[in-house]
mmCIF file of C-alpha atoms in Angstrom:
data_model
loop_
_atom_site.group_PDB
_atom_site.id
_atom_site.type_symbol
_atom_site.label_atom_id
_atom_site.label_comp_id
_atom_site.label_asym_id
_atom_site.label_seq_id
_atom_site.Cartn_x
_atom_site.Cartn_y
_atom_site.Cartn_z
ATOM 1 C CA MET A 1 -30.966 12.370 24.180
ATOM 2 C CA THR A 2 -27.965 14.402 24.191
ATOM 3 C CA TYR A 3 -24.704 13.613 22.198
ATOM 4 C CA ASN A 4 -23.032 12.243 25.415
ATOM 5 C CA GLU A 5 -26.065 10.228 26.469
ATOM 6 C CA CYS A 6 -26.046 8.589 23.055
ATOM 7 C CA MET A 7 -22.515 7.728 23.386
ATOM 8 C CA ASP A 8 -23.276 6.192 26.868
ATOM 9 C CA PHE A 9 -26.118 4.227 25.544
ATOM 10 C CA ILE A 10 -24.173 2.736 22.591
ATOM 11 C CA GLY A 11 -21.090 2.221 24.911
ATOM 12 C CA SER A 12 -23.225 0.212 27.311
ATOM 13 C CA TYR A 13 -22.964 -2.530 24.718
ATOM 14 C CA SER A 14 -19.902 -4.680 24.117
ATOM 15 C CA ARG A 15 -17.985 -4.238 20.943
ATOM 16 C CA LEU A 16 -18.988 -7.815 19.655
ATOM 17 C CA GLY A 17 -21.935 -8.642 21.591
ATOM 18 C CA GLY A 18 -22.627 -12.054 22.386
ATOM 19 C CA LYS A 19 -21.491 -15.027 20.172
ATOM 20 C CA ILE A 20 -23.542 -15.445 17.108
ATOM 21 C CA THR A 21 -24.388 -18.345 14.848
ATOM 22 C CA ASP A 22 -26.913 -16.678 12.550
ATOM 23 C CA LEU A 23 -28.488 -13.440 11.829
ATOM 24 C CA SER A 24 -31.505 -13.803 14.072
ATOM 25 C CA ARG A 25 -30.160 -11.345 16.836
ATOM 26 C CA ALA A 26 -29.754 -8.648 14.315
ATOM 27 C CA GLN A 27 -32.943 -9.420 12.436
ATOM 28 C CA GLU A 28 -35.069 -9.102 15.698
ATOM 29 C CA LEU A 29 -33.468 -5.646 16.220
ATOM 30 C CA MET A 30 -34.637 -4.602 12.838
ATOM 31 C CA GLU A 31 -38.049 -5.974 13.700
ATOM 32 C CA HIS A 32 -38.256 -3.940 17.067
ATOM 33 C CA ILE A 33 -37.623 -0.849 15.010
ATOM 34 C CA GLY A 34 -39.906 -1.311 12.205
ATOM 35 C CA ASN A 35 -37.516 -2.852 9.732
ATOM 36 C CA PRO A 36 -35.986 0.238 8.259
ATOM 37 C CA GLU A 37 -33.684 -2.081 5.901
ATOM 38 C CA LYS A 38 -36.920 -3.080 4.154
ATOM 39 C CA LYS A 39 -37.491 0.550 2.892
ATOM 40 C CA LEU A 40 -34.140 1.427 1.380
ATOM 41 C CA LYS A 41 -31.958 0.214 -1.740
ATOM 42 C CA PHE A 42 -28.512 -1.097 -0.908
ATOM 43 C CA VAL A 43 -25.074 -1.487 -2.615
ATOM 44 C CA HIS A 44 -23.414 -3.941 -0.144
ATOM 45 C CA ILE A 45 -19.703 -4.023 0.305
ATOM 46 C CA ALA A 46 -17.392 -6.827 1.774
ATOM 47 C CA GLY A 47 -13.785 -7.408 1.780
ATOM 48 C CA THR A 48 -10.608 -7.169 3.952
ATOM 49 C CA ASN A 49 -8.885 -4.223 2.481
ATOM 50 C CA GLY A 50 -10.203 -1.550 -0.224
ATOM 51 C CA LYS A 51 -14.044 -1.457 1.360
ATOM 52 C CA GLY A 52 -13.637 2.068 2.561
ATOM 53 C CA SER A 53 -12.140 3.638 -0.652
ATOM 54 C CA THR A 54 -14.310 1.615 -3.011
ATOM 55 C CA LEU A 55 -17.593 2.739 -0.925
ATOM 56 C CA GLU A 56 -16.372 6.431 -1.358
ATOM 57 C CA TYR A 57 -15.685 5.890 -5.153
ATOM 58 C CA ILE A 58 -19.242 4.502 -5.637
ATOM 59 C CA ALA A 59 -21.108 6.731 -3.312
ATOM 60 C CA ASN A 60 -19.539 9.929 -4.493
ATOM 61 C CA ALA A 61 -20.336 8.988 -8.184
ATOM 62 C CA LEU A 62 -24.084 8.383 -7.136
ATOM 63 C CA GLN A 63 -23.935 11.514 -5.263
ATOM 64 C CA TYR A 64 -22.378 13.617 -8.085
ATOM 65 C CA SER A 65 -25.073 12.313 -10.349
ATOM 66 C CA GLY A 66 -27.809 13.835 -8.150
ATOM 67 C CA TYR A 67 -28.766 10.981 -5.891
ATOM 68 C CA MET A 68 -29.244 11.274 -1.988
ATOM 69 C CA THR A 69 -26.623 8.631 -0.815
ATOM 70 C CA GLY A 70 -26.115 7.166 2.346
ATOM 71 C CA LYS A 71 -22.649 6.136 3.369
ATOM 72 C CA PHE A 72 -22.365 3.819 6.240
ATOM 73 C CA THR A 73 -18.486 2.710 7.058
ATOM 74 C CA SER A 74 -16.751 1.074 9.597
ATOM 75 C CA PRO A 75 -15.217 1.939 11.837
ATOM 76 C CA TYR A 76 -15.122 5.479 12.233
ATOM 77 C CA VAL A 77 -11.837 7.285 11.757
ATOM 78 C CA THR A 78 -11.784 10.430 13.908
ATOM 79 C CA HIS A 79 -15.206 10.668 15.696
ATOM 80 C CA TYR A 80 -18.410 8.542 15.912
ATOM 81 C CA THR A 81 -20.429 10.598 13.332
ATOM 82 C CA ASP A 82 -18.209 10.252 10.482
ATOM 83 C CA ARG A 83 -19.179 6.495 9.743
ATOM 84 C CA ILE A 84 -22.905 7.609 9.302
ATOM 85 C CA ARG A 85 -23.486 10.158 6.214
ATOM 86 C CA ILE A 86 -25.496 11.303 3.468
ATOM 87 C CA ASN A 87 -23.428 12.842 0.535
ATOM 88 C CA ASP A 88 -21.138 14.959 2.395
ATOM 89 C CA SER A 89 -23.362 15.486 5.862
ATOM 90 C CA GLU A 90 -22.612 13.553 8.876
ATOM 91 C CA ILE A 91 -25.607 12.677 11.147
ATOM 92 C CA ASP A 92 -26.385 15.764 13.071
ATOM 93 C CA GLU A 93 -26.562 15.571 16.925
ATOM 94 C CA GLU A 94 -30.399 16.469 17.030
ATOM 95 C CA SER A 95 -31.255 13.389 14.602
ATOM 96 C CA LEU A 96 -28.713 11.250 16.487
ATOM 97 C CA GLY A 97 -30.289 12.091 19.637
ATOM 98 C CA GLU A 98 -33.852 11.427 18.550
ATOM 99 C CA ILE A 99 -33.194 8.527 16.680
ATOM 100 C CA CYS A 100 -30.989 6.974 19.714
ATOM 101 C CA GLU A 101 -33.734 7.591 22.149
ATOM 102 C CA PHE A 102 -36.123 5.615 19.803
ATOM 103 C CA VAL A 103 -33.729 2.606 19.605
ATOM 104 C CA ALA A 104 -33.149 2.645 23.359
ATOM 105 C CA SER A 105 -36.881 2.537 23.848
ATOM 106 C CA ASN A 106 -37.587 -0.232 21.333
ATOM 107 C CA VAL A 107 -34.619 -2.801 21.889
ATOM 108 C CA SER A 108 -34.925 -5.877 23.881
ATOM 109 C CA ASP A 109 -32.514 -7.025 26.450
ATOM 110 C CA ARG A 110 -30.532 -9.009 24.361
ATOM 111 C CA LYS A 111 -26.644 -8.913 23.927
ATOM 112 C CA TYR A 112 -26.578 -6.512 20.853
ATOM 113 C CA SER A 113 -23.310 -5.171 19.677
ATOM 114 C CA GLN A 114 -22.100 -1.511 19.406
ATOM 115 C CA PHE A 115 -22.113 -2.091 15.626
ATOM 116 C CA GLU A 116 -25.534 -3.690 15.373
ATOM 117 C CA ILE A 117 -27.028 -0.345 17.604
ATOM 118 C CA THR A 118 -25.184 1.602 15.325
ATOM 119 C CA MET A 119 -26.533 0.232 12.164
ATOM 120 C CA ALA A 120 -30.064 0.673 13.478
ATOM 121 C CA ILE A 121 -29.546 4.192 14.075
ATOM 122 C CA ALA A 122 -27.994 4.804 10.443
ATOM 123 C CA LEU A 123 -30.603 2.920 8.818
ATOM 124 C CA LEU A 124 -33.636 4.761 10.520
ATOM 125 C CA TRP A 125 -32.016 8.148 9.423
ATOM 126 C CA TYR A 126 -31.362 7.137 6.021
ATOM 127 C CA VAL A 127 -35.182 6.396 5.892
ATOM 128 C CA ARG A 128 -36.029 9.425 7.749
ATOM 129 C CA GLU A 129 -34.094 11.368 5.067
ATOM 130 C CA GLN A 130 -35.329 9.248 2.041
ATOM 131 C CA CYS A 131 -32.024 8.372 0.789
ATOM 132 C CA ASP A 132 -32.388 7.026 -2.826
ATOM 133 C CA VAL A 133 -29.491 4.487 -2.102
ATOM 134 C CA VAL A 134 -27.066 3.333 0.665
ATOM 135 C CA VAL A 135 -23.581 2.136 0.338
ATOM 136 C CA LEU A 136 -23.474 -0.077 3.198
ATOM 137 C CA GLU A 137 -20.060 -1.613 4.220
ATOM 138 C CA THR A 138 -19.744 -4.635 6.578
ATOM 139 C CA GLY A 139 -18.100 -4.606 9.924
ATOM 140 C CA ILE A 140 -16.490 -8.155 9.950
ATOM 141 C CA GLY A 141 -16.967 -10.733 7.364
ATOM 142 C CA GLY A 142 -20.092 -10.837 5.694
ATOM 143 C CA LEU A 143 -22.400 -14.102 6.235
ATOM 144 C CA LEU A 144 -23.129 -13.503 9.905
ATOM 145 C CA ASP A 145 -22.351 -9.609 9.647
ATOM 146 C CA SER A 146 -25.361 -7.732 10.847
ATOM 147 C CA THR A 147 -25.466 -5.802 7.712
ATOM 148 C CA ASN A 148 -26.319 -8.944 6.092
ATOM 149 C CA VAL A 149 -29.948 -8.625 7.189
ATOM 150 C CA ILE A 150 -30.617 -6.519 4.034
ATOM 151 C CA PRO A 151 -32.921 -7.817 1.376
ATOM 152 C CA PRO A 152 -31.170 -8.543 -1.928
ATOM 153 C CA PRO A 153 -29.112 -5.505 -2.740
ATOM 154 C CA LEU A 154 -28.844 -3.538 -6.143
ATOM 155 C CA LEU A 155 -25.386 -5.033 -6.234
ATOM 156 C CA SER A 156 -22.700 -6.831 -4.078
ATOM 157 C CA VAL A 157 -19.262 -5.754 -4.223
ATOM 158 C CA ILE A 158 -16.147 -7.742 -2.736
ATOM 159 C CA THR A 159 -12.892 -6.120 -2.662
ATOM 160 C CA SER A 160 -9.640 -7.609 -1.833
ATOM 161 C CA VAL A 161 -9.673 -10.459 0.375
ATOM 162 C CA SER A 162 -6.746 -11.625 2.742
ATOM 163 C CA LEU A 163 -5.965 -12.895 6.068
ATOM 164 C CA ASP A 164 -7.535 -10.863 8.854
ATOM 165 C CA HIS A 165 -9.885 -11.468 11.907
ATOM 166 C CA THR A 166 -8.608 -15.038 11.626
ATOM 167 C CA ASP A 167 -9.984 -16.052 15.172
ATOM 168 C CA ILE A 168 -13.590 -15.154 13.838
ATOM 169 C CA LEU A 169 -13.515 -15.752 10.237
ATOM 170 C CA GLY A 170 -11.090 -18.735 9.490
ATOM 171 C CA ASP A 171 -7.462 -19.121 9.223
ATOM 172 C CA THR A 172 -7.094 -19.741 5.588
ATOM 173 C CA VAL A 173 -7.971 -17.042 2.466
ATOM 174 C CA GLU A 174 -10.560 -19.660 1.251
ATOM 175 C CA LYS A 175 -12.425 -19.649 4.629
ATOM 176 C CA ILE A 176 -12.516 -15.996 4.706
ATOM 177 C CA ALA A 177 -13.730 -15.576 1.060
ATOM 178 C CA GLU A 178 -16.419 -17.788 2.058
ATOM 179 C CA GLN A 179 -17.404 -15.427 4.542
ATOM 180 C CA LYS A 180 -17.091 -12.561 2.544
ATOM 181 C CA ALA A 181 -19.269 -14.249 -0.239
ATOM 182 C CA GLY A 182 -22.157 -14.730 2.296
ATOM 183 C CA ILE A 183 -23.415 -11.194 1.256
ATOM 184 C CA ILE A 184 -24.209 -12.595 -2.156
ATOM 185 C CA LYS A 185 -28.048 -13.110 -2.577
ATOM 186 C CA SER A 186 -30.360 -14.778 -5.132
ATOM 187 C CA SER A 187 -31.618 -12.573 -8.056
ATOM 188 C CA SER A 188 -28.746 -10.086 -7.330
ATOM 189 C CA ALA A 189 -25.202 -9.511 -8.979
ATOM 190 C CA VAL A 190 -21.507 -9.355 -7.512
ATOM 191 C CA VAL A 191 -18.544 -7.463 -8.622
ATOM 192 C CA LEU A 192 -15.127 -9.036 -7.545
ATOM 193 C CA ALA A 193 -12.093 -6.902 -7.325
ATOM 194 C CA LYS A 194 -9.401 -7.854 -9.521
ATOM 195 C CA ASP A 195 -6.419 -8.143 -6.918
ATOM 196 C CA ASN A 196 -7.738 -11.512 -5.590
ATOM 197 C CA ALA A 197 -6.324 -14.802 -5.382
ATOM 198 C CA GLU A 198 -8.013 -17.861 -7.631
ATOM 199 C CA VAL A 199 -9.225 -19.579 -4.697
ATOM 200 C CA THR A 200 -11.230 -16.082 -3.685
ATOM 201 C CA VAL A 201 -12.405 -16.126 -7.284
ATOM 202 C CA GLU A 202 -13.428 -19.660 -7.173
ATOM 203 C CA VAL A 203 -15.304 -19.342 -4.041
ATOM 204 C CA VAL A 204 -17.343 -16.210 -5.321
ATOM 205 C CA LYS A 205 -18.153 -17.755 -8.597
ATOM 206 C CA SER A 206 -19.445 -20.956 -6.681
ATOM 207 C CA ALA A 207 -21.609 -18.933 -4.280
ATOM 208 C CA CYS A 208 -23.064 -16.942 -7.522
ATOM 209 C CA GLU A 209 -23.895 -20.327 -9.255
ATOM 210 C CA GLU A 210 -25.453 -21.694 -5.945
ATOM 211 C CA LYS A 211 -27.566 -18.681 -5.476
ATOM 212 C CA GLY A 212 -28.364 -17.528 -9.046
ATOM 213 C CA ALA A 213 -26.483 -14.591 -8.646
ATOM 214 C CA GLU A 214 -24.870 -12.769 -11.638
ATOM 215 C CA PHE A 215 -21.149 -12.785 -11.439
ATOM 216 C CA ILE A 216 -19.823 -9.549 -13.287
ATOM 217 C CA GLU A 217 -16.389 -9.952 -14.965
ATOM 218 C CA LEU A 218 -14.096 -6.938 -14.833
ATOM 219 C CA GLU A 219 -11.917 -5.867 -17.749
ATOM 220 C CA SER A 220 -8.287 -5.555 -17.561
ATOM 221 C CA CYS A 221 -6.723 -2.316 -15.951
ATOM 222 C CA ILE A 222 -3.633 -0.792 -17.221
ATOM 223 C CA PRO A 223 -1.316 1.247 -15.059
ATOM 224 C CA TYR A 224 -0.369 4.282 -16.861
ATOM 225 C CA ALA A 225 3.423 4.451 -17.458
ATOM 226 C CA ASP A 226 3.981 7.938 -15.516
ATOM 227 C CA GLY A 227 2.627 6.280 -12.343
ATOM 228 C CA GLY A 228 4.592 6.517 -8.877
ATOM 229 C CA ILE A 229 3.182 6.878 -5.572
ATOM 230 C CA ILE A 230 -0.039 8.340 -7.523
ATOM 231 C CA SER A 231 -1.142 5.473 -9.715
ATOM 232 C CA PRO A 232 -2.967 6.753 -12.732
ATOM 233 C CA PHE A 233 -4.384 4.008 -14.947
ATOM 234 C CA ILE A 234 -6.141 3.103 -18.174
ATOM 235 C CA TYR A 235 -9.624 1.383 -18.009
ATOM 236 C CA LYS A 236 -12.107 0.987 -20.897
ATOM 237 C CA ASN A 237 -9.892 3.334 -22.910
ATOM 238 C CA GLU A 238 -10.145 6.153 -20.313
ATOM 239 C CA LYS A 239 -7.460 7.479 -18.210
ATOM 240 C CA TYR A 240 -7.986 7.863 -14.581
ATOM 241 C CA VAL A 241 -5.649 9.547 -12.119
ATOM 242 C CA PRO A 242 -6.839 8.826 -8.531
ATOM 243 C CA SER A 243 -6.266 11.288 -5.933
ATOM 244 C CA MET A 244 -5.512 8.716 -3.160
ATOM 245 C CA LEU A 245 -2.099 7.270 -2.826
ATOM 246 C CA GLY A 246 -1.089 3.379 -3.657
ATOM 247 C CA ILE A 247 -1.110 0.971 -6.548
ATOM 248 C CA HIS A 248 -4.138 -0.848 -4.995
ATOM 249 C CA GLN A 249 -6.099 2.231 -5.651
ATOM 250 C CA TYR A 250 -6.447 1.391 -9.386
ATOM 251 C CA TYR A 251 -8.321 -2.023 -8.231
ATOM 252 C CA ASN A 252 -10.504 -0.268 -5.919
ATOM 253 C CA ALA A 253 -11.211 2.231 -8.578
ATOM 254 C CA GLN A 254 -11.793 -0.163 -11.249
ATOM 255 C CA THR A 255 -14.337 -2.180 -9.149
ATOM 256 C CA ALA A 256 -16.165 0.993 -8.273
ATOM 257 C CA ILE A 257 -16.075 2.043 -12.103
ATOM 258 C CA THR A 258 -17.667 -1.454 -12.934
ATOM 259 C CA ALA A 259 -20.096 -1.308 -10.052
ATOM 260 C CA CYS A 260 -21.249 2.355 -11.277
ATOM 261 C CA VAL A 261 -21.691 1.327 -14.770
ATOM 262 C CA TYR A 262 -24.005 -1.806 -13.698
ATOM 263 C CA LEU A 263 -26.270 0.421 -11.515
ATOM 264 C CA ARG A 264 -27.297 1.931 -14.677
ATOM 265 C CA SER A 265 -28.951 -1.435 -15.588
ATOM 266 C CA LYS A 266 -30.908 -0.733 -12.228
ATOM 267 C CA GLY A 267 -32.243 2.489 -13.308
ATOM 268 C CA PHE A 268 -29.342 4.790 -11.579
ATOM 269 C CA ASP A 269 -28.168 7.548 -14.254
ATOM 270 C CA VAL A 270 -24.613 7.285 -13.044
ATOM 271 C CA THR A 271 -22.931 9.554 -15.780
ATOM 272 C CA ASP A 272 -19.233 9.111 -17.088
ATOM 273 C CA GLU A 273 -18.542 12.559 -16.028
ATOM 274 C CA ALA A 274 -19.675 11.898 -12.342
ATOM 275 C CA ILE A 275 -17.608 8.533 -12.237
ATOM 276 C CA LYS A 276 -14.525 10.065 -13.455
ATOM 277 C CA ARG A 277 -14.821 12.980 -10.994
ATOM 278 C CA SER A 278 -15.423 10.603 -8.173
ATOM 279 C CA ILE A 279 -12.117 8.632 -8.915
ATOM 280 C CA GLU A 280 -9.961 11.802 -9.286
ATOM 281 C CA LYS A 281 -11.593 13.885 -6.299
ATOM 282 C CA THR A 282 -12.534 11.090 -3.490
ATOM 283 C CA PHE A 283 -10.379 11.264 -0.472
ATOM 284 C CA VAL A 284 -10.342 9.082 2.687
ATOM 285 C CA LYS A 285 -8.760 9.850 5.698
ATOM 286 C CA ALA A 286 -6.113 7.515 6.956
ATOM 287 C CA ARG A 287 -5.779 5.502 3.730
ATOM 288 C CA GLN A 288 -2.160 6.727 2.743
ATOM 289 C CA GLN A 289 -3.244 10.091 3.460
ATOM 290 C CA TYR A 290 -0.830 12.701 2.056
ATOM 291 C CA ILE A 291 -0.305 15.803 4.410
ATOM 292 C CA ASP A 292 1.505 18.335 2.347
ATOM 293 C CA GLY A 293 4.222 20.521 4.405
ATOM 294 C CA GLU A 294 7.755 20.543 5.722
ATOM 295 C CA PRO A 295 8.011 17.481 5.983
ATOM 296 C CA PRO A 296 5.556 15.846 4.263
ATOM 297 C CA ILE A 297 3.450 13.199 6.210
ATOM 298 C CA ILE A 298 1.560 10.187 5.190
ATOM 299 C CA VAL A 299 -1.004 8.929 7.627
ATOM 300 C CA ASP A 300 -1.860 5.298 6.854
ATOM 301 C CA GLY A 301 -4.132 3.077 9.168
ATOM 302 C CA GLY A 302 -3.460 -0.308 7.422
ATOM 303 C CA HIS A 303 -3.134 -2.837 10.083
ATOM 304 C CA ASN A 304 -2.994 -6.496 8.695
ATOM 305 C CA ILE A 305 -0.167 -7.938 6.627
ATOM 306 C CA SER A 306 -1.960 -6.866 3.299
ATOM 307 C CA GLY A 307 -2.773 -3.498 4.411
ATOM 308 C CA ILE A 308 0.846 -3.082 5.473
ATOM 309 C CA GLY A 309 2.031 -4.601 2.050
ATOM 310 C CA MET A 310 0.149 -1.599 0.199
ATOM 311 C CA LEU A 311 2.043 0.884 2.305
ATOM 312 C CA ILE A 312 5.411 -0.803 1.611
ATOM 313 C CA ASN A 313 4.842 -0.283 -2.085
ATOM 314 C CA ALA A 314 4.594 3.593 -1.430
ATOM 315 C CA LEU A 315 7.708 3.414 0.694
ATOM 316 C CA ARG A 316 9.747 1.761 -1.989
ATOM 317 C CA TYR A 317 8.804 4.207 -4.451
ATOM 318 C CA LEU A 318 9.832 7.248 -1.974
ATOM 319 C CA SER A 319 13.273 5.441 -1.516
ATOM 320 C CA THR A 320 13.737 5.228 -5.267
ATOM 321 C CA ARG A 321 13.533 9.027 -5.102
ATOM 322 C CA ASN A 322 16.010 9.107 -2.278
ATOM 323 C CA LYS A 323 13.537 9.967 0.476
ATOM 324 C CA LYS A 324 14.372 8.965 3.842
ATOM 325 C CA ILE A 325 11.439 7.210 5.978
ATOM 326 C CA TYR A 326 10.931 8.020 9.599
ATOM 327 C CA ALA A 327 8.193 5.871 10.691
ATOM 328 C CA VAL A 328 5.950 6.606 13.993
ATOM 329 C CA THR A 329 4.406 3.336 14.508
ATOM 330 C CA GLY A 330 1.759 1.485 16.951
ATOM 331 C CA MET A 331 0.259 -1.855 16.667
ATOM 332 C CA VAL A 332 -2.504 -3.778 18.517
ATOM 333 C CA ASP A 333 -2.336 -7.320 19.676
ATOM 334 C CA SER A 334 -5.408 -8.741 17.958
ATOM 335 C CA LYS A 335 -3.323 -8.428 14.559
ATOM 336 C CA ASP A 336 -0.153 -10.256 13.374
ATOM 337 C CA TYR A 337 1.773 -7.428 14.568
ATOM 338 C CA ILE A 338 5.053 -9.506 14.578
ATOM 339 C CA GLN A 339 5.216 -10.306 10.797
ATOM 340 C CA CYS A 340 3.776 -6.881 10.117
ATOM 341 C CA LEU A 341 6.783 -5.312 11.844
ATOM 342 C CA LYS A 342 9.143 -7.538 10.128
ATOM 343 C CA ASN A 343 7.836 -6.698 6.833
ATOM 344 C CA LEU A 344 7.597 -2.840 7.425
ATOM 345 C CA SER A 345 10.685 -2.314 9.457
ATOM 346 C CA VAL A 346 13.302 -3.083 6.556
ATOM 347 C CA HIS A 347 11.832 -0.133 4.692
ATOM 348 C CA ILE A 348 12.123 2.418 7.512
ATOM 349 C CA ASP A 349 15.307 4.409 8.225
ATOM 350 C CA LYS A 350 14.279 4.916 11.699
ATOM 351 C CA LEU A 351 11.233 3.855 13.694
ATOM 352 C CA PHE A 352 9.681 5.658 16.651
ATOM 353 C CA ALA A 353 7.421 3.194 18.729
ATOM 354 C CA VAL A 354 4.386 4.367 20.654
ATOM 355 C CA ASP A 355 1.566 2.823 22.659
ATOM 356 C CA ASN A 356 -1.451 3.957 24.793
ATOM 357 C CA PHE A 357 -3.570 4.715 21.885
ATOM 358 C CA ALA A 358 -5.974 1.685 22.368
ATOM 359 C CA VAL A 359 -6.574 -0.722 25.142
ATOM 360 C CA ASN A 360 -4.828 -3.634 23.397
ATOM 361 C CA CYS A 361 -1.885 -1.763 21.848
ATOM 362 C CA VAL A 362 1.288 -3.732 21.851
ATOM 363 C CA SER A 363 3.793 -1.853 24.195
ATOM 364 C CA ALA A 364 6.496 0.346 22.587
ATOM 365 C CA GLU A 365 9.175 -1.650 24.035
ATOM 366 C CA THR A 366 8.041 -4.838 22.509
ATOM 367 C CA ILE A 367 7.708 -2.943 18.959
ATOM 368 C CA THR A 368 11.316 -1.661 19.355
ATOM 369 C CA ASP A 369 12.514 -5.328 20.164
ATOM 370 C CA ILE A 370 11.023 -6.520 17.011
ATOM 371 C CA ALA A 371 11.747 -3.713 14.693
ATOM 372 C CA GLY A 372 15.297 -3.385 16.178
ATOM 373 C CA PHE A 373 16.577 -6.553 14.071
ATOM 374 C CA TYR A 374 15.956 -4.496 10.748
ATOM 375 C CA THR A 375 16.232 -0.886 11.566
ATOM 376 C CA GLU A 376 17.035 1.690 14.244
ATOM 377 C CA ALA A 377 14.134 1.977 16.752
ATOM 378 C CA GLU A 378 13.224 3.808 19.702
ATOM 379 C CA ALA A 379 10.486 3.706 22.137
ATOM 380 C CA CYS A 380 8.760 6.946 22.660
ATOM 381 C CA GLU A 381 6.535 8.295 25.935
ATOM 382 C CA ASN A 382 3.663 9.487 23.589
ATOM 383 C CA ILE A 383 2.796 10.081 20.027
ATOM 384 C CA SER A 384 3.455 13.931 20.248
ATOM 385 C CA LYS A 385 6.974 13.342 21.326
ATOM 386 C CA ALA A 386 7.450 10.665 18.538
ATOM 387 C CA VAL A 387 6.110 12.849 15.931
ATOM 388 C CA GLU A 388 8.545 15.636 17.000
ATOM 389 C CA LYS A 389 11.638 13.491 16.549
ATOM 390 C CA ALA A 390 10.475 12.118 13.366
ATOM 391 C CA LYS A 391 9.824 15.498 11.828
ATOM 392 C CA ALA A 392 13.121 16.771 13.106
ATOM 393 C CA LEU A 393 15.046 14.120 11.204
ATOM 394 C CA ALA A 394 13.041 14.295 8.023
ATOM 395 C CA LEU A 395 13.787 18.069 7.818
ATOM 396 C CA GLU A 396 17.440 17.321 8.598
ATOM 397 C CA ASN A 397 17.671 14.430 5.721
ATOM 398 C CA ASN A 398 15.235 15.191 3.164
ATOM 399 C CA GLY A 399 12.659 12.776 4.499
ATOM 400 C CA VAL A 400 9.089 11.808 4.884
ATOM 401 C CA VAL A 401 7.279 10.963 8.279
ATOM 402 C CA VAL A 402 4.918 7.970 7.905
ATOM 403 C CA ILE A 403 2.198 7.448 10.903
ATOM 404 C CA CYS A 404 1.369 3.662 10.586
ATOM 405 C CA GLY A 405 0.523 0.271 11.910
ATOM 406 C CA SER A 406 -3.111 0.904 13.424
ATOM 407 C CA LEU A 407 -6.056 2.821 12.592
ATOM 408 C CA TYR A 408 -6.413 3.695 16.122
ATOM 409 C CA LEU A 409 -3.171 5.307 15.982
ATOM 410 C CA ALA A 410 -3.955 7.334 12.742
ATOM 411 C CA SER A 411 -7.168 8.411 14.305
ATOM 412 C CA GLU A 412 -5.210 9.570 17.402
ATOM 413 C CA TYR A 413 -2.791 11.564 15.093
ATOM 414 C CA LEU A 414 -5.521 13.110 12.851
ATOM 415 C CA ASN A 415 -7.278 14.326 16.123
ATOM 416 C CA MET A 416 -4.415 15.618 17.519
ATOM 417 C CA ILE A 417 -3.509 17.876 14.428
ATOM 418 C CA CYS A 418 -7.249 18.900 14.280
ATOM 419 C CA LYS A 419 -7.140 20.038 17.732
ATOM 420 C CA LYS A 420 -3.762 21.959 17.292
ATOM 421 C CA ASN A 421 -5.135 23.635 14.050
ATOM 422 C CA LYS A 422 -8.270 24.887 16.022
ATOM 423 C CA VAL A 423 -6.325 26.341 18.917
ATOM 424 C CA GLU A 424 -3.713 28.027 16.452
ATOM 425 C CA ASN A 425 -6.857 29.655 14.369
ATOM 426 C CA HIS A 426 -8.212 31.198 17.279
#
């Protein structure tokens, strides 16, 4: 198959597939393609926020220690293959075509999801390339997520848990935590991020007791005094300076450090040097991504109340440094966009609203109607025009441009500047 034929095949499935009540559909898919999940070792990651960053910290530490490390993330940020990687390399088009053709010739006519088909392709590639370990991120939830067909992993990791996908996972943090804790398996272990509510801790500990899994306690993490938008911290008497922005990164990093130390007991020689290098060098697109320039730009794909809250922490810090904030904002209607806008808008000096970046995006006029109660807001015809206006104001007023509200919007912006750079470099 060519790349386009692969995309057509994957796109022929729906985003969520048919309704599921158990893992039988994903298990059947694995059986049809030879059960690649049984030939791999995994670190399995679930959570509402922080999964992507934590995955990169763990995977990069393994990579820097010399291990062939598979990375499976959800969703892709700028293009399909950036979610299926080994070390620093995405799946190549030739391998994608060959594996996709194999999957297509072996699947049944069941209503699989695009995610399930993508996972099948990824696992087959990891087996083909003889990965030492795969760091695997769930799609939605955990208990009924198709990634949960894997055998007991080396380690389960649960990051920050909060309200999101409430129509699927439940309308309380406790219910959502129960879904995330569904990745915990017998004769395994779990690391739980420190920035979780007590109810989540109780749910996870209860699941560990029920399944005979080890609950790994995290030590206290101390924010370093010279913090700010970059959040240095001290953990186990060692100072770390994450390259990614946001106070929440020291929680993600602390979780990853603990996970890496635990993996030593499973035979992986993850060095202290590799762990520190990973924390201080890892960079993830669209996670409070800082693009230096005149003016500076922050691109953030946080799209739920908790994710927006993490961005707000950075905006507060910038305000204390007399920086004006000019936001280009778009949101989708599957999230609590009204509350997100209320929380965000009070920290913005002017907001430029955009739409047409996703099939279910909220109209720019609706965004301005809501945000207009809290700050100056203007609807724009497209993202390019909105960024142009925001940058002009930021240049005039010692400001920062923030692209935020949806990962789809962040992706569109990053692709837009990538295309622009390619044109300029010709």
